[in-house]
mmCIF file of C-alpha atoms in Angstrom:
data_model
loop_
_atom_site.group_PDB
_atom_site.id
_atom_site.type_symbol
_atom_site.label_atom_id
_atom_site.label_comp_id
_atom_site.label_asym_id
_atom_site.label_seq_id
_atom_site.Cartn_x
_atom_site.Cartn_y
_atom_site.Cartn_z
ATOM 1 C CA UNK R 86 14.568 -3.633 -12.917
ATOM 2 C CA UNK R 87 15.186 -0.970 -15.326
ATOM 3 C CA UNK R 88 12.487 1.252 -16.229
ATOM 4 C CA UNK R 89 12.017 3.831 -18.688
ATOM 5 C CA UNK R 90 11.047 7.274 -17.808
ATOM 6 C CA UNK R 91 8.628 8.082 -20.366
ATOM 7 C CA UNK R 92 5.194 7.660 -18.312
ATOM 8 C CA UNK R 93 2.892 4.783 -19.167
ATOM 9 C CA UNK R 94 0.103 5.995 -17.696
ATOM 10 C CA UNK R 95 -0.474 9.300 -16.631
ATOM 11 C CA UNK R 96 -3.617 10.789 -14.474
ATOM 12 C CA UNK R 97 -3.638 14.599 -14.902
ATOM 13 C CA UNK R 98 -6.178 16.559 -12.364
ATOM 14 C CA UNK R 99 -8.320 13.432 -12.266
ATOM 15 C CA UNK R 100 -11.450 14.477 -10.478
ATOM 16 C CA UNK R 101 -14.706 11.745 -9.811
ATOM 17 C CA UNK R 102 -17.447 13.394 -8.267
ATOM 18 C CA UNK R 103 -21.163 11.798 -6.566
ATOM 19 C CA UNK R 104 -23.487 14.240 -5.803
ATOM 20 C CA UNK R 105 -22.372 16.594 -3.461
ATOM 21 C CA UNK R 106 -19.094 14.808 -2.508
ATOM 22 C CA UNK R 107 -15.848 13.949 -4.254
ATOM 23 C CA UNK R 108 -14.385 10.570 -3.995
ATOM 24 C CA UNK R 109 -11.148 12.147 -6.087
ATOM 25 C CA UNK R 110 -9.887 15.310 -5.503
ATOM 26 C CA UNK R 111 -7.647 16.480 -8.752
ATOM 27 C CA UNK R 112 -5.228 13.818 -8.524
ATOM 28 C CA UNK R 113 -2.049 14.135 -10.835
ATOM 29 C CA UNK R 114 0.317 10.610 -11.280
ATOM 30 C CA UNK R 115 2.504 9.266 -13.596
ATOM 31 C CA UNK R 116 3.665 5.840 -14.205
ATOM 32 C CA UNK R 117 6.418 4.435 -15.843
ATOM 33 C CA UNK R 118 6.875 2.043 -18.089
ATOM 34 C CA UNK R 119 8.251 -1.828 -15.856
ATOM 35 C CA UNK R 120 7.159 0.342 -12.860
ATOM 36 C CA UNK R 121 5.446 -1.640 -9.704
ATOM 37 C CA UNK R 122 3.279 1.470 -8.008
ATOM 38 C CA UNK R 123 1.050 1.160 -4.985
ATOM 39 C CA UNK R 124 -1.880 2.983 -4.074
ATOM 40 C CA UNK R 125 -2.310 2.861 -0.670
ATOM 41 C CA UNK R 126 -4.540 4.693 1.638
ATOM 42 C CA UNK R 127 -7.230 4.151 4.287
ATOM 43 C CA UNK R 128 -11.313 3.036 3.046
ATOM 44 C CA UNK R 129 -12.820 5.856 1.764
ATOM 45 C CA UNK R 130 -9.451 7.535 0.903
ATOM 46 C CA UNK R 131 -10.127 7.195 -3.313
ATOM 47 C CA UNK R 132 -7.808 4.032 -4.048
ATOM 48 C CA UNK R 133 -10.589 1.758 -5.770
ATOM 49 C CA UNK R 134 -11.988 4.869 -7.360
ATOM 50 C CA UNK R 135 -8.718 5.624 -9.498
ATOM 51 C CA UNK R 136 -8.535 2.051 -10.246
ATOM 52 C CA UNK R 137 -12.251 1.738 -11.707
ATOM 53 C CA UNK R 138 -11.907 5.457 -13.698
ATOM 54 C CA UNK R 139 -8.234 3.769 -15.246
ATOM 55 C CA UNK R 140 -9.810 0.508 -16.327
ATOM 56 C CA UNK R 141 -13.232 2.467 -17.535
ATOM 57 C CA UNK R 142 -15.898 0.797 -14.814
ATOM 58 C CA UNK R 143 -16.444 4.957 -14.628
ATOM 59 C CA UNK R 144 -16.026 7.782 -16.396
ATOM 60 C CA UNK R 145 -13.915 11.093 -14.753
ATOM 61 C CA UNK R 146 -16.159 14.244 -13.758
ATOM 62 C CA UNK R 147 -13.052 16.040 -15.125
ATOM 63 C CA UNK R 148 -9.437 15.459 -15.667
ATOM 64 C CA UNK R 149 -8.043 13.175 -18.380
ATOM 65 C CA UNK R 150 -6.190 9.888 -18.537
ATOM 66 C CA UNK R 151 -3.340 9.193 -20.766
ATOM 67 C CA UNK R 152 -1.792 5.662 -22.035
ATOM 68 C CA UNK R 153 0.986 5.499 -23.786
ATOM 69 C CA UNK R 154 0.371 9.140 -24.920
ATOM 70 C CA UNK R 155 -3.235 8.386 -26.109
ATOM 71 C CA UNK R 156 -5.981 9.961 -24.044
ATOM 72 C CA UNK R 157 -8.743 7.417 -22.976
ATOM 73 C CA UNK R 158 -10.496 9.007 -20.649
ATOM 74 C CA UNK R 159 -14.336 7.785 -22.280
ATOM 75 C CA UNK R 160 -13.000 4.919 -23.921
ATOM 76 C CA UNK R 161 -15.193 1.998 -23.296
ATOM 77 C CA UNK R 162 -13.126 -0.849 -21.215
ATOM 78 C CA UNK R 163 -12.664 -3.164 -23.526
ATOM 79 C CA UNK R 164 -11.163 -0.224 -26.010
ATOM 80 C CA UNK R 165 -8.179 0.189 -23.605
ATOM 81 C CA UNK R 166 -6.583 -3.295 -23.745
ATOM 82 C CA UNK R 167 -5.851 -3.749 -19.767
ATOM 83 C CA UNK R 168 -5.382 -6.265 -17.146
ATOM 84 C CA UNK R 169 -7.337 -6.481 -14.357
ATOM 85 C CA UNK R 170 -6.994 -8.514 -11.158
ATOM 86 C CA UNK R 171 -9.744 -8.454 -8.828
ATOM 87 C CA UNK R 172 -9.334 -9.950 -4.960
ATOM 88 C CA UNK R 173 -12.345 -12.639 -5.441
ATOM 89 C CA UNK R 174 -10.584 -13.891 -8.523
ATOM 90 C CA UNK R 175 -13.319 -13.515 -11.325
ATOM 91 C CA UNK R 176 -12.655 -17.057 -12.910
ATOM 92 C CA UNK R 177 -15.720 -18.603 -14.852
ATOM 93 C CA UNK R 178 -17.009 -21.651 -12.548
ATOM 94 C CA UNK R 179 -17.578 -23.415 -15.778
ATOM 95 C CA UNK R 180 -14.597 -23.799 -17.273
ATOM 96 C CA UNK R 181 -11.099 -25.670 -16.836
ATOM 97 C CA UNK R 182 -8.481 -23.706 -15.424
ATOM 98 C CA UNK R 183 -6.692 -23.550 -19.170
ATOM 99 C CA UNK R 184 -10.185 -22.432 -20.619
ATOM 100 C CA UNK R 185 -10.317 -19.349 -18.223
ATOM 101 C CA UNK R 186 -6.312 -18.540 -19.050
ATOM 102 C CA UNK R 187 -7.204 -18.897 -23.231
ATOM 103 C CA UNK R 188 -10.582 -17.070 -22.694
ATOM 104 C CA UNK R 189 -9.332 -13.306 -23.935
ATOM 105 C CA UNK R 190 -6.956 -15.108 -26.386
ATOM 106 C CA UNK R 191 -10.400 -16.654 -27.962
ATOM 107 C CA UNK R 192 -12.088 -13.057 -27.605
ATOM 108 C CA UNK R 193 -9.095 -11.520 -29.795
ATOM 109 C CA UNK R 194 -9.226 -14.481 -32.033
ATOM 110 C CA UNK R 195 -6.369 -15.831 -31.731
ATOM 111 C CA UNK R 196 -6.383 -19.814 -33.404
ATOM 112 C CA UNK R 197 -6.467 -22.804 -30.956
ATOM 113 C CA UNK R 198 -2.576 -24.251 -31.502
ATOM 114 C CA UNK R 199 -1.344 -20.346 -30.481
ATOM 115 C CA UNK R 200 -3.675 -20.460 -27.519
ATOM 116 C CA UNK R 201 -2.624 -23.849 -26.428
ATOM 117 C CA UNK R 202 0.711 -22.918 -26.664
ATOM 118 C CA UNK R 203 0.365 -18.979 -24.945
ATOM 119 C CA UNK R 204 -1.750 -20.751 -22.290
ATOM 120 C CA UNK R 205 0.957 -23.473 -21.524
ATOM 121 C CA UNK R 206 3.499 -20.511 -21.030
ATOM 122 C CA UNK R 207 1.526 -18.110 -18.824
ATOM 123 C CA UNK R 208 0.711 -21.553 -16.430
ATOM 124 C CA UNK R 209 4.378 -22.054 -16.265
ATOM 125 C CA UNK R 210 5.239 -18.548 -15.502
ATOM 126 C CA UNK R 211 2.924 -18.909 -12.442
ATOM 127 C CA UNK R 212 3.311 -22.110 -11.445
ATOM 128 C CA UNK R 213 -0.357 -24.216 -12.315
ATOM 129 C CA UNK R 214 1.589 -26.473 -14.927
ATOM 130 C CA UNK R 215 -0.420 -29.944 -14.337
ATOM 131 C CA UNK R 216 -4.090 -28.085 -13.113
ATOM 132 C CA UNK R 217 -4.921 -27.244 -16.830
ATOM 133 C CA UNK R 218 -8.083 -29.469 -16.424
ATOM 134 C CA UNK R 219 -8.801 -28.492 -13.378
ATOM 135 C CA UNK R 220 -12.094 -25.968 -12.379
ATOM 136 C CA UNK R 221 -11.511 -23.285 -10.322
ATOM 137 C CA UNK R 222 -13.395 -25.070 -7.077
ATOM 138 C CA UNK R 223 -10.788 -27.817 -7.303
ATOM 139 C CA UNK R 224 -7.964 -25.163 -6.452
ATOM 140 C CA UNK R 225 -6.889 -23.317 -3.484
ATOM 141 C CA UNK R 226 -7.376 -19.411 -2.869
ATOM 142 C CA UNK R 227 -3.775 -18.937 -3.551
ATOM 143 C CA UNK R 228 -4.044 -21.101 -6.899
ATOM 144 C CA UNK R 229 -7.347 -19.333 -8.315
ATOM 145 C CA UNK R 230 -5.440 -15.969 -7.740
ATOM 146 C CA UNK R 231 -2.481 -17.092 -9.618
ATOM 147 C CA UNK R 232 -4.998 -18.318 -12.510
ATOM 148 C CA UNK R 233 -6.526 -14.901 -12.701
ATOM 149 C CA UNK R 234 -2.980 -13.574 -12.874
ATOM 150 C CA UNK R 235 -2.636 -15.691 -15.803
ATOM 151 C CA UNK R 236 -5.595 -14.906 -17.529
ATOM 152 C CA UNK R 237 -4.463 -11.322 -17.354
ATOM 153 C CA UNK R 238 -1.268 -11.578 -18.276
ATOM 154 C CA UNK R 239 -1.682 -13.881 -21.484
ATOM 155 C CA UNK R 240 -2.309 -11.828 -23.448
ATOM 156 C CA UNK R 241 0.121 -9.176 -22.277
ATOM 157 C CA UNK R 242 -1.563 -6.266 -21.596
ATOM 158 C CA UNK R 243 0.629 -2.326 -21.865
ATOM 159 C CA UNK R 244 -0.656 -1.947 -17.851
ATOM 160 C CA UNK R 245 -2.075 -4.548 -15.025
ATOM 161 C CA UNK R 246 -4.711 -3.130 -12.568
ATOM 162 C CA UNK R 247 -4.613 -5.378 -8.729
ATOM 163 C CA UNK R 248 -7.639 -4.369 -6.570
ATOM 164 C CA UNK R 249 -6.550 -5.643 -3.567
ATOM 165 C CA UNK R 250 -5.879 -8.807 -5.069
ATOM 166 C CA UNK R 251 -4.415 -10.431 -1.942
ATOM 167 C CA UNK R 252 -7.168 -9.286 0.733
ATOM 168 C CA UNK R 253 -9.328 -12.907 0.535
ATOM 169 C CA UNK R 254 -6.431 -14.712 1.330
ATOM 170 C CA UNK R 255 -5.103 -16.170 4.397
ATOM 171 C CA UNK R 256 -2.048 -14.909 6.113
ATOM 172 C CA UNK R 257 0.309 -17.552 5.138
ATOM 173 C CA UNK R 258 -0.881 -17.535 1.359
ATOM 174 C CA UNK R 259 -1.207 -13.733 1.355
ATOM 175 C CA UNK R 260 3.240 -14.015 2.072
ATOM 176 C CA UNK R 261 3.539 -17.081 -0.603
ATOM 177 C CA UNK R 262 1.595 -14.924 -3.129
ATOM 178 C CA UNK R 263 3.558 -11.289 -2.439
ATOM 179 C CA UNK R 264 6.690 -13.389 -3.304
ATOM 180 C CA UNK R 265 4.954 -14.444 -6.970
ATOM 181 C CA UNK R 266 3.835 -11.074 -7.741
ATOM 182 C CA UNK R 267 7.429 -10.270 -6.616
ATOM 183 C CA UNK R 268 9.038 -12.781 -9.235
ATOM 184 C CA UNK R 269 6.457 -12.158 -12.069
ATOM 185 C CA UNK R 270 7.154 -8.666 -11.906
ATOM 186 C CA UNK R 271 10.877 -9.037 -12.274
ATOM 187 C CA UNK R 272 10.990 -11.478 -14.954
ATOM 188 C CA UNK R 273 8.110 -10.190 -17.146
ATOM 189 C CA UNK R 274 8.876 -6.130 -16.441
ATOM 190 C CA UNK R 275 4.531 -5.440 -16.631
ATOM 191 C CA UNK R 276 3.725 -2.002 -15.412
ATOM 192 C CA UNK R 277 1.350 -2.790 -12.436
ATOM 193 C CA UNK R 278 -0.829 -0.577 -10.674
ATOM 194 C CA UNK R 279 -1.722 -1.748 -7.462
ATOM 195 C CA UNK R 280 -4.192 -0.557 -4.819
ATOM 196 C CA UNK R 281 -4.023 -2.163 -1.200
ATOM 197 C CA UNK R 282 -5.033 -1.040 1.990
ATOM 198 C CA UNK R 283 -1.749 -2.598 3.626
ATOM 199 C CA UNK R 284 1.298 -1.359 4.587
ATOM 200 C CA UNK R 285 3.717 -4.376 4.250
ATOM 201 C CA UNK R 286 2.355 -5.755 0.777
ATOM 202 C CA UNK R 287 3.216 -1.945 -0.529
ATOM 203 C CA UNK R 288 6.564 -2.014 1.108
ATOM 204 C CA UNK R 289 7.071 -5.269 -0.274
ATOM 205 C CA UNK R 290 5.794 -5.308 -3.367
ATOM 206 C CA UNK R 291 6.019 -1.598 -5.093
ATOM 207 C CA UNK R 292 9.151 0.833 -6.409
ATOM 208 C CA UNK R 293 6.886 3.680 -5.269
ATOM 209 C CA UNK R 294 3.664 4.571 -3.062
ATOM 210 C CA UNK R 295 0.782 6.782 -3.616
ATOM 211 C CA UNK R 296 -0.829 7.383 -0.771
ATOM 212 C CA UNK R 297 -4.509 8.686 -0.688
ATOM 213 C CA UNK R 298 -6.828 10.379 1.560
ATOM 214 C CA UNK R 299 -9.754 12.351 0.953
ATOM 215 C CA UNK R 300 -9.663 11.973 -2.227
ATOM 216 C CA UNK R 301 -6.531 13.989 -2.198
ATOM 217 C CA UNK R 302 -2.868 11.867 -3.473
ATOM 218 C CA UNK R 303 -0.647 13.491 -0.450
ATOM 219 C CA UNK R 304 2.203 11.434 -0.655
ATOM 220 C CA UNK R 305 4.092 10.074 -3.383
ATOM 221 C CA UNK R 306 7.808 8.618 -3.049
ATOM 222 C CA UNK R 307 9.963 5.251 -3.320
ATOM 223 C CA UNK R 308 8.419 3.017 -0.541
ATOM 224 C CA UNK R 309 11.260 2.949 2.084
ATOM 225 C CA UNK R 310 11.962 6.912 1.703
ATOM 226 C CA UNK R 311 8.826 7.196 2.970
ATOM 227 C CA UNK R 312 8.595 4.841 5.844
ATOM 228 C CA UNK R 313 11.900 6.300 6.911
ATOM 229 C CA UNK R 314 10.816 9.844 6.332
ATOM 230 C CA UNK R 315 7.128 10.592 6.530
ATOM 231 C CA UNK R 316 5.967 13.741 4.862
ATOM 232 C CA UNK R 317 3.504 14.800 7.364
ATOM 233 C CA UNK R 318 1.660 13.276 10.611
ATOM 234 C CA UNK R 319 -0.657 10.882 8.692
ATOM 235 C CA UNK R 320 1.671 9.440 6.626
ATOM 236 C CA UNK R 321 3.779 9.047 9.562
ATOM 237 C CA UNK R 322 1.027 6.965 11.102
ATOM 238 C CA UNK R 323 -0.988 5.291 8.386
ATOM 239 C CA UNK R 324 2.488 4.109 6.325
ATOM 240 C CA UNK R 325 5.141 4.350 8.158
ATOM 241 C CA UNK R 326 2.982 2.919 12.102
ATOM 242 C CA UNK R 327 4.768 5.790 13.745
ATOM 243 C CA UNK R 328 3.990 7.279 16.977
ATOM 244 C CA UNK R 329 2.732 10.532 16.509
ATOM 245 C CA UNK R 330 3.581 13.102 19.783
ATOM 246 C CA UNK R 331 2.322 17.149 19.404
ATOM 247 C CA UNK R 332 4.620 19.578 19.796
ATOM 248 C CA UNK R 333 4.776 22.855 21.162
ATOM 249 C CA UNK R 334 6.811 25.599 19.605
ATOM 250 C CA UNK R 335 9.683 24.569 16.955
ATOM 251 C CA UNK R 336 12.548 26.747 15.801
ATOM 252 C CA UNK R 337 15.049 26.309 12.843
ATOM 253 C CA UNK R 338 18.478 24.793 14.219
ATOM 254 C CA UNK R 339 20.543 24.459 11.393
ATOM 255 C CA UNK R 340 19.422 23.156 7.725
ATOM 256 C CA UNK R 341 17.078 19.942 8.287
ATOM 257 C CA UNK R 342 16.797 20.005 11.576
ATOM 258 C CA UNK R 343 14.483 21.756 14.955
ATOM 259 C CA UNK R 344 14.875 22.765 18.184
ATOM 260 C CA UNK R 345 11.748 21.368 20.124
ATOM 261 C CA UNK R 346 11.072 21.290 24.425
ATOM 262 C CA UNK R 347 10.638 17.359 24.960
ATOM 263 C CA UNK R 348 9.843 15.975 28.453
ATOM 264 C CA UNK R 349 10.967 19.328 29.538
ATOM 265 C CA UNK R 350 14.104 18.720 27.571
ATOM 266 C CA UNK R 351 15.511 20.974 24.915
ATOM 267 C CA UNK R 352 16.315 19.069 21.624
ATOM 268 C CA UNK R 353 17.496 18.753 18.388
ATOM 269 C CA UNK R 354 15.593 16.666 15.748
ATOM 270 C CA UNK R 355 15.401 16.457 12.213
ATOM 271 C CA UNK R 356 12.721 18.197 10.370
ATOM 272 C CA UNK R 357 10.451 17.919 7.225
ATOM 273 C CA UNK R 358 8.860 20.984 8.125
ATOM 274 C CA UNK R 359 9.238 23.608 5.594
ATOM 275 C CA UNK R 360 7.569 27.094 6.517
ATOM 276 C CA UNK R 361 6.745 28.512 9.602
ATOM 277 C CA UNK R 362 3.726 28.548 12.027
ATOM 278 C CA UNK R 363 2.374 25.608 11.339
ATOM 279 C CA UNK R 364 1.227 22.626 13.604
ATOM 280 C CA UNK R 365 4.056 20.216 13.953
ATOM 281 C CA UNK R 366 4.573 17.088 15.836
ATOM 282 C CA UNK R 367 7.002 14.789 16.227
ATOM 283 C CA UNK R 368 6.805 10.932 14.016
ATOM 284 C CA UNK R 369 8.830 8.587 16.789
ATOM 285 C CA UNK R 370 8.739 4.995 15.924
ATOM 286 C CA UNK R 371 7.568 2.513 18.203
ATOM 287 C CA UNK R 372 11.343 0.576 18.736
ATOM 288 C CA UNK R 373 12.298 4.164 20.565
ATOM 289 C CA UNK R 374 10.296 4.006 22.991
ATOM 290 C CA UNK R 375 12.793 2.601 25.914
ATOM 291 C CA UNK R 376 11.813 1.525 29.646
ATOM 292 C CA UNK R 377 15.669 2.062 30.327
ATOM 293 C CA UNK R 378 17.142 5.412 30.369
ATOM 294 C CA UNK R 379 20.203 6.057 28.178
ATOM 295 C CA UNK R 380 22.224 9.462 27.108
ATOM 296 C CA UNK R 381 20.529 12.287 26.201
ATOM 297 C CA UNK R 382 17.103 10.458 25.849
ATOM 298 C CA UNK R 383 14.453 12.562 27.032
ATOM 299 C CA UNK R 384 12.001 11.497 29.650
ATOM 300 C CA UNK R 385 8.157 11.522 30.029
ATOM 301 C CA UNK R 386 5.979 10.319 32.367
ATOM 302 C CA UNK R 387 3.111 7.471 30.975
ATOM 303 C CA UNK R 388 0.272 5.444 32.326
ATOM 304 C CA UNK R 389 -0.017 1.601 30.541
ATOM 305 C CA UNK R 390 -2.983 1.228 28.560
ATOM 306 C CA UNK R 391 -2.551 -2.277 27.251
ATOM 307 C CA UNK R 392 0.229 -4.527 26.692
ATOM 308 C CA UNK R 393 -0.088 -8.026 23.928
ATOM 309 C CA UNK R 394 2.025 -10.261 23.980
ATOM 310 C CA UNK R 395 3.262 -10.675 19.694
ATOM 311 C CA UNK R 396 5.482 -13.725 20.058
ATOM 312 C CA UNK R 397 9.007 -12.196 19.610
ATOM 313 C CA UNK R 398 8.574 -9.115 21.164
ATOM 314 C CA UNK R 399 5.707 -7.313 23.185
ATOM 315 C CA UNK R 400 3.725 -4.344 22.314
ATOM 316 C CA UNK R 401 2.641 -1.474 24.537
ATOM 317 C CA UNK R 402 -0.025 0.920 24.790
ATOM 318 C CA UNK R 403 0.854 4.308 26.677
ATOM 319 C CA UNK R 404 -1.171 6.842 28.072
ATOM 320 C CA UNK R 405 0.972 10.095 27.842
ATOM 321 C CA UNK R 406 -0.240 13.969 28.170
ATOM 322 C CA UNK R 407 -3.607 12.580 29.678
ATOM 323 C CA UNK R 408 -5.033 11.842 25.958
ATOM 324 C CA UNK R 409 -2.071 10.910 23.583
ATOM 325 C CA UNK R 410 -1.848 7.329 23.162
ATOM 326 C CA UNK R 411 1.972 6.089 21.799
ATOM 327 C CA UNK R 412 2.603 2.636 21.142
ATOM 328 C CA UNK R 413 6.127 0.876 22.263
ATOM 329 C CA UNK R 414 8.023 -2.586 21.175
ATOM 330 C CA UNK R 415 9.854 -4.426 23.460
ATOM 331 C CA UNK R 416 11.556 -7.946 23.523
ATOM 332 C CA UNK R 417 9.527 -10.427 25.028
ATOM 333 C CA UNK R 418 10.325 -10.692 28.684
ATOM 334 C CA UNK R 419 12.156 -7.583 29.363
ATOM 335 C CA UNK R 420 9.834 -5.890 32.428
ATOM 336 C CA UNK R 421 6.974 -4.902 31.151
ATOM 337 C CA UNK R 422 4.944 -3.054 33.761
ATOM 338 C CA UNK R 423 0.914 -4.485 34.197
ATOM 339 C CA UNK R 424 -2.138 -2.257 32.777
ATOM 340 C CA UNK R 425 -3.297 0.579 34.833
ATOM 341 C CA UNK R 426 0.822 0.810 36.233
ATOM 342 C CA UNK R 427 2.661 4.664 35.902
ATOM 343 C CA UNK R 428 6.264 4.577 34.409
ATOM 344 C CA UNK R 429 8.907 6.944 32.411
ATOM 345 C CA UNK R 430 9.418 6.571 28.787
ATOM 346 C CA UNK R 431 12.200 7.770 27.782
ATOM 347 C CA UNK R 432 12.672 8.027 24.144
ATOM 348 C CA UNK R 433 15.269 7.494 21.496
ATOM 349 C CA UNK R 434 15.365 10.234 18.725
ATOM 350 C CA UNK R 435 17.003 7.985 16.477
ATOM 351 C CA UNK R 436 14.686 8.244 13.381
ATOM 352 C CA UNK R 437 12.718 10.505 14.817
ATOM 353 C CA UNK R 438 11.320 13.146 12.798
ATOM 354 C CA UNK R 439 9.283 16.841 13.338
ATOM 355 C CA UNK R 440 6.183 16.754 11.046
ATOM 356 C CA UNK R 441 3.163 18.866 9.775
ATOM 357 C CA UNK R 442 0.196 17.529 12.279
ATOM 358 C CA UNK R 443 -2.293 17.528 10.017
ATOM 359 C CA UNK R 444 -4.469 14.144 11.725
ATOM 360 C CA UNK R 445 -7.117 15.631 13.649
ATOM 361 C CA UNK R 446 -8.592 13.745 16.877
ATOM 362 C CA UNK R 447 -11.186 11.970 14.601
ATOM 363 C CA UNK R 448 -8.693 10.304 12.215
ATOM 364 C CA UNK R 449 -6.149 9.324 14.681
ATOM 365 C CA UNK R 450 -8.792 7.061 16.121
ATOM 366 C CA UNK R 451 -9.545 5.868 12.728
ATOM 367 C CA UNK R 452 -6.296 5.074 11.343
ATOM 368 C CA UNK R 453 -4.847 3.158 14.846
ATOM 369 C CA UNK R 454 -7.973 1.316 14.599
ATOM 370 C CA UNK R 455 -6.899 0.221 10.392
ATOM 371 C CA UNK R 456 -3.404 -0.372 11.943
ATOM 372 C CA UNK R 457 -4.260 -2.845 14.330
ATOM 373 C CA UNK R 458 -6.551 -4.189 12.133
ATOM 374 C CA UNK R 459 -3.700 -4.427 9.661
ATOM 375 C CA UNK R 460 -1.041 -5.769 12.310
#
C-alpha cells in the first residue's frame, strides 16, 4: 500500500505519570498516513496507556499529541473524531447489528436513507451482509468483532485505535480475523494503530513495530527487520523468541561484525553493537540449535530441561552455563534425548547476532514466561 510520509499522528515526548511512577516515559512516534503500526510490548510495558492518552480516556502529564497537524492533546474524545476497537467488542445488547453499525452516523446526524445505505456498505466490506437484524448475542466472537469494526469504520474516521482487539478470541478465529484486518486494511488504506501483546498478530498484521517497555518506546522498525535483526537482548527475546547466550569479551572484526570466544571457540558474528564496553550477548534463534555437529559450528555442553512435543516439530529446553536456559526446535522424531539427560549443542551462527544485554535475571524470567504463554 502506498503511504504518504507526512505523519498522521504524531506523539512528541509523551509522558503519563501516577503518583510516584510513570507508565510513559517521553515517548516520541510518528505515524503515517495508510500506515498499519503495532505497539507491542510486555503488560505493564505502556501499550494501553498510549492508546487511552491518543483517543482522550486520559490526559498527558506532559508532551503533546498531534493529528493531522492539529494538537489535541486536552481535547475531549469525542472532539477528536477517532475509531476505537476494543477486544470485548462494545456493541449495545439492545440493538440489531445494523443499529449498532448506524449508531455514530445517527450521533453526527446523518438522515436515515444515507445511513441505510453507509451501513449496507461497511457490512459488506466486512462480511455480516444478511445479520443486519441480528443482536449481538445471536453472533459469534469473530462476528461481534467484525461489527465493532464496522461501527468504527462507517463513518471513516482520519485514525483507528485496536486494543487488543483479537485477545477474547479463540485460536482459530483469532487467524480468520488477522486475515480481515489484513484485507480491510488494504482495500480501505485507514491508518491503524494497534496495540497487542503478541508477536505473530504484529508480524502479521503491521508495516512497522513499536515496541515498549518501561514506559520507554526502545524499538521501532518495519516488522521483519526486526525479527531478523534485534536491536538489543530484549527485543531479541520478547519479538523476535530468540535465544539469548552472555558473552564474554567482544572485539571489532571488520565493519558489522565481532570476534567473540564461543564453546571455547573463537568466532566471527555479526554485530549491532555500536560502542564499546558494554554488556553484549549473543541473539541465536532457536532452529540453530543442532544435536548434529556440522562445520565450524561451535560446541557446548547442556543438560535437558524439558522437551514438548508441538506436532511438527519438538521443542527443547536446555540447561547451559549452570543457569542459562536456551530453547531448541527440532523435527519431530529426530533423537531427542529424555529430561535430566547431558548432551552437546552445537550451534549454527546463521542469523545469529551480538547484542546489548540489557534483560536482567528478573525480566528474562518474565518475558519466557509471556512467550510461552504466547506460543
Amino acid at each position: 500500500m502506498k503511504q504518504n510520509n507526512e505523519p498522521l499522528l504524531e506523539l512528541q515526548a509523551l509522558t503519563k505519570e501516577y503518583g510516584r511512577g510513570a507508565a510513559l516515559r517521553g515517548v516520541d512516534l510518528a505515524v503515517r498516513s495508510g500506515e498499519l503500526v503495532a505497539v507491542l510490548g510486555p503488560s505493564g510495558s505502556g501499550k494501553s496507556t498510549v492508546l487511552s492518552l491518543i483517543a482522550g480516556f486520559q490526559v498527558p502529564t506532559s508532551g503533546r499529541i498531534f493529528l493531522r497537524g492539529q494538537d489535541i492533546s486536552r481535547l475531549a474524545p469525542g472532539q477528536r473524531e477517532l475509531g476505537v476497537v476494543f477486544q470485548n467488542y462494545a456493541l449495545f445488547p439492545h440493538m440489531t447489528i445494523a443499529e449498532n453499525v448506524g449508531y455514530p452516523l445517527k450521533l453526527r446526524g446523518w438522515d436515515a436513507a444515507r445511513r441505510r445505505e453507509r451501513v449496507a456498505e461497511v457490512l459488506d466490506l466486512v462480511r455480516l451482509n444478511g445479520h443486519e437484524g441480528k443482536r449481538p448475542h445471536h453472533l459469534s466472537g469473530g462476528q461481534q468483532q467484525r461489527a465493532a469494526l464496522a461501527r468504527v469504520l462507517s463513518f471513516e474516521p482520519p485514525l483507528l485505535l485496536m486494543d487488543e482487539p483479537l485477545s477474547a478470541l479463540d485460536r482459530e478465529i483469532r487467524g480468520e480475523m488477522k486475515a480481515e484486518i489484513r484485507r480491510i486494511h488494504r482495500e480501505m488504506g485507514t491508518t491503524i494503530l494497534y496495540v497487542t501483546h503478541d508477536r505473530e498478530e504484529a508480524l502479521a498484521l503491521s508495516d512497522r513495530v513499536a515496541i515498549l517497555r518501561g514506559g520507554n518506546l526502545i524499538a521501532s522498525g518495519p516488522p521483519t527487520e526486526l525479527f531478523r535483526a534485534p536491536t538489543s537482548a530484549f527485543v531479541g527475546r520478547f519479538f523476535s523468541g530468540h535465544n539469548i547466550l552472555p558473552i564474554g569479551d567482544a572485539t571489532t572484526a571488520d565493519s558489522g561484525h565481532a570476534r567473540i570466544t564461543l564453546g571455547g571457540a573463537e568466532v566471527v558474528v555479526r554485530s549491532a553493537v555500536r560502542g564499546r564496553g558494554m554488556r553484549t550477548c549473543l541473539a541465536l534463534p532457536p532452529h540453530n540449535l543442532r544435536l548434529q555437529p556440522g562445520p565450524g559450528m561451535p560446541t557446548i555442553a547442556a543438560r535437558v530441561v524439558d522437551v514438548a512435543n508441538l506436532g511438527h516439530e519438538t521443542e527443547v529446553t536446555f540447561l547451559i552455563n549452570s543457569a542459562t536456559h536456551v530453547v531448541g526446535r527440532f523435527p519431530f522424531g529426530s533423537g531427542i534425548p529424555n529430561p535430566g539427560e547431558a548432551t552437546d549443542l552445537h550451534l549454527s551462527l546463521d542469523g545469529a547476532l551480538l547484542v546489548v544485554d540489557d534483560v536482567g535475571i528478573e525480566e528474562v524470567a518474565t518475558v519466557e514466561s509471556k512467550q510461552r504463554e504466547l506460543a
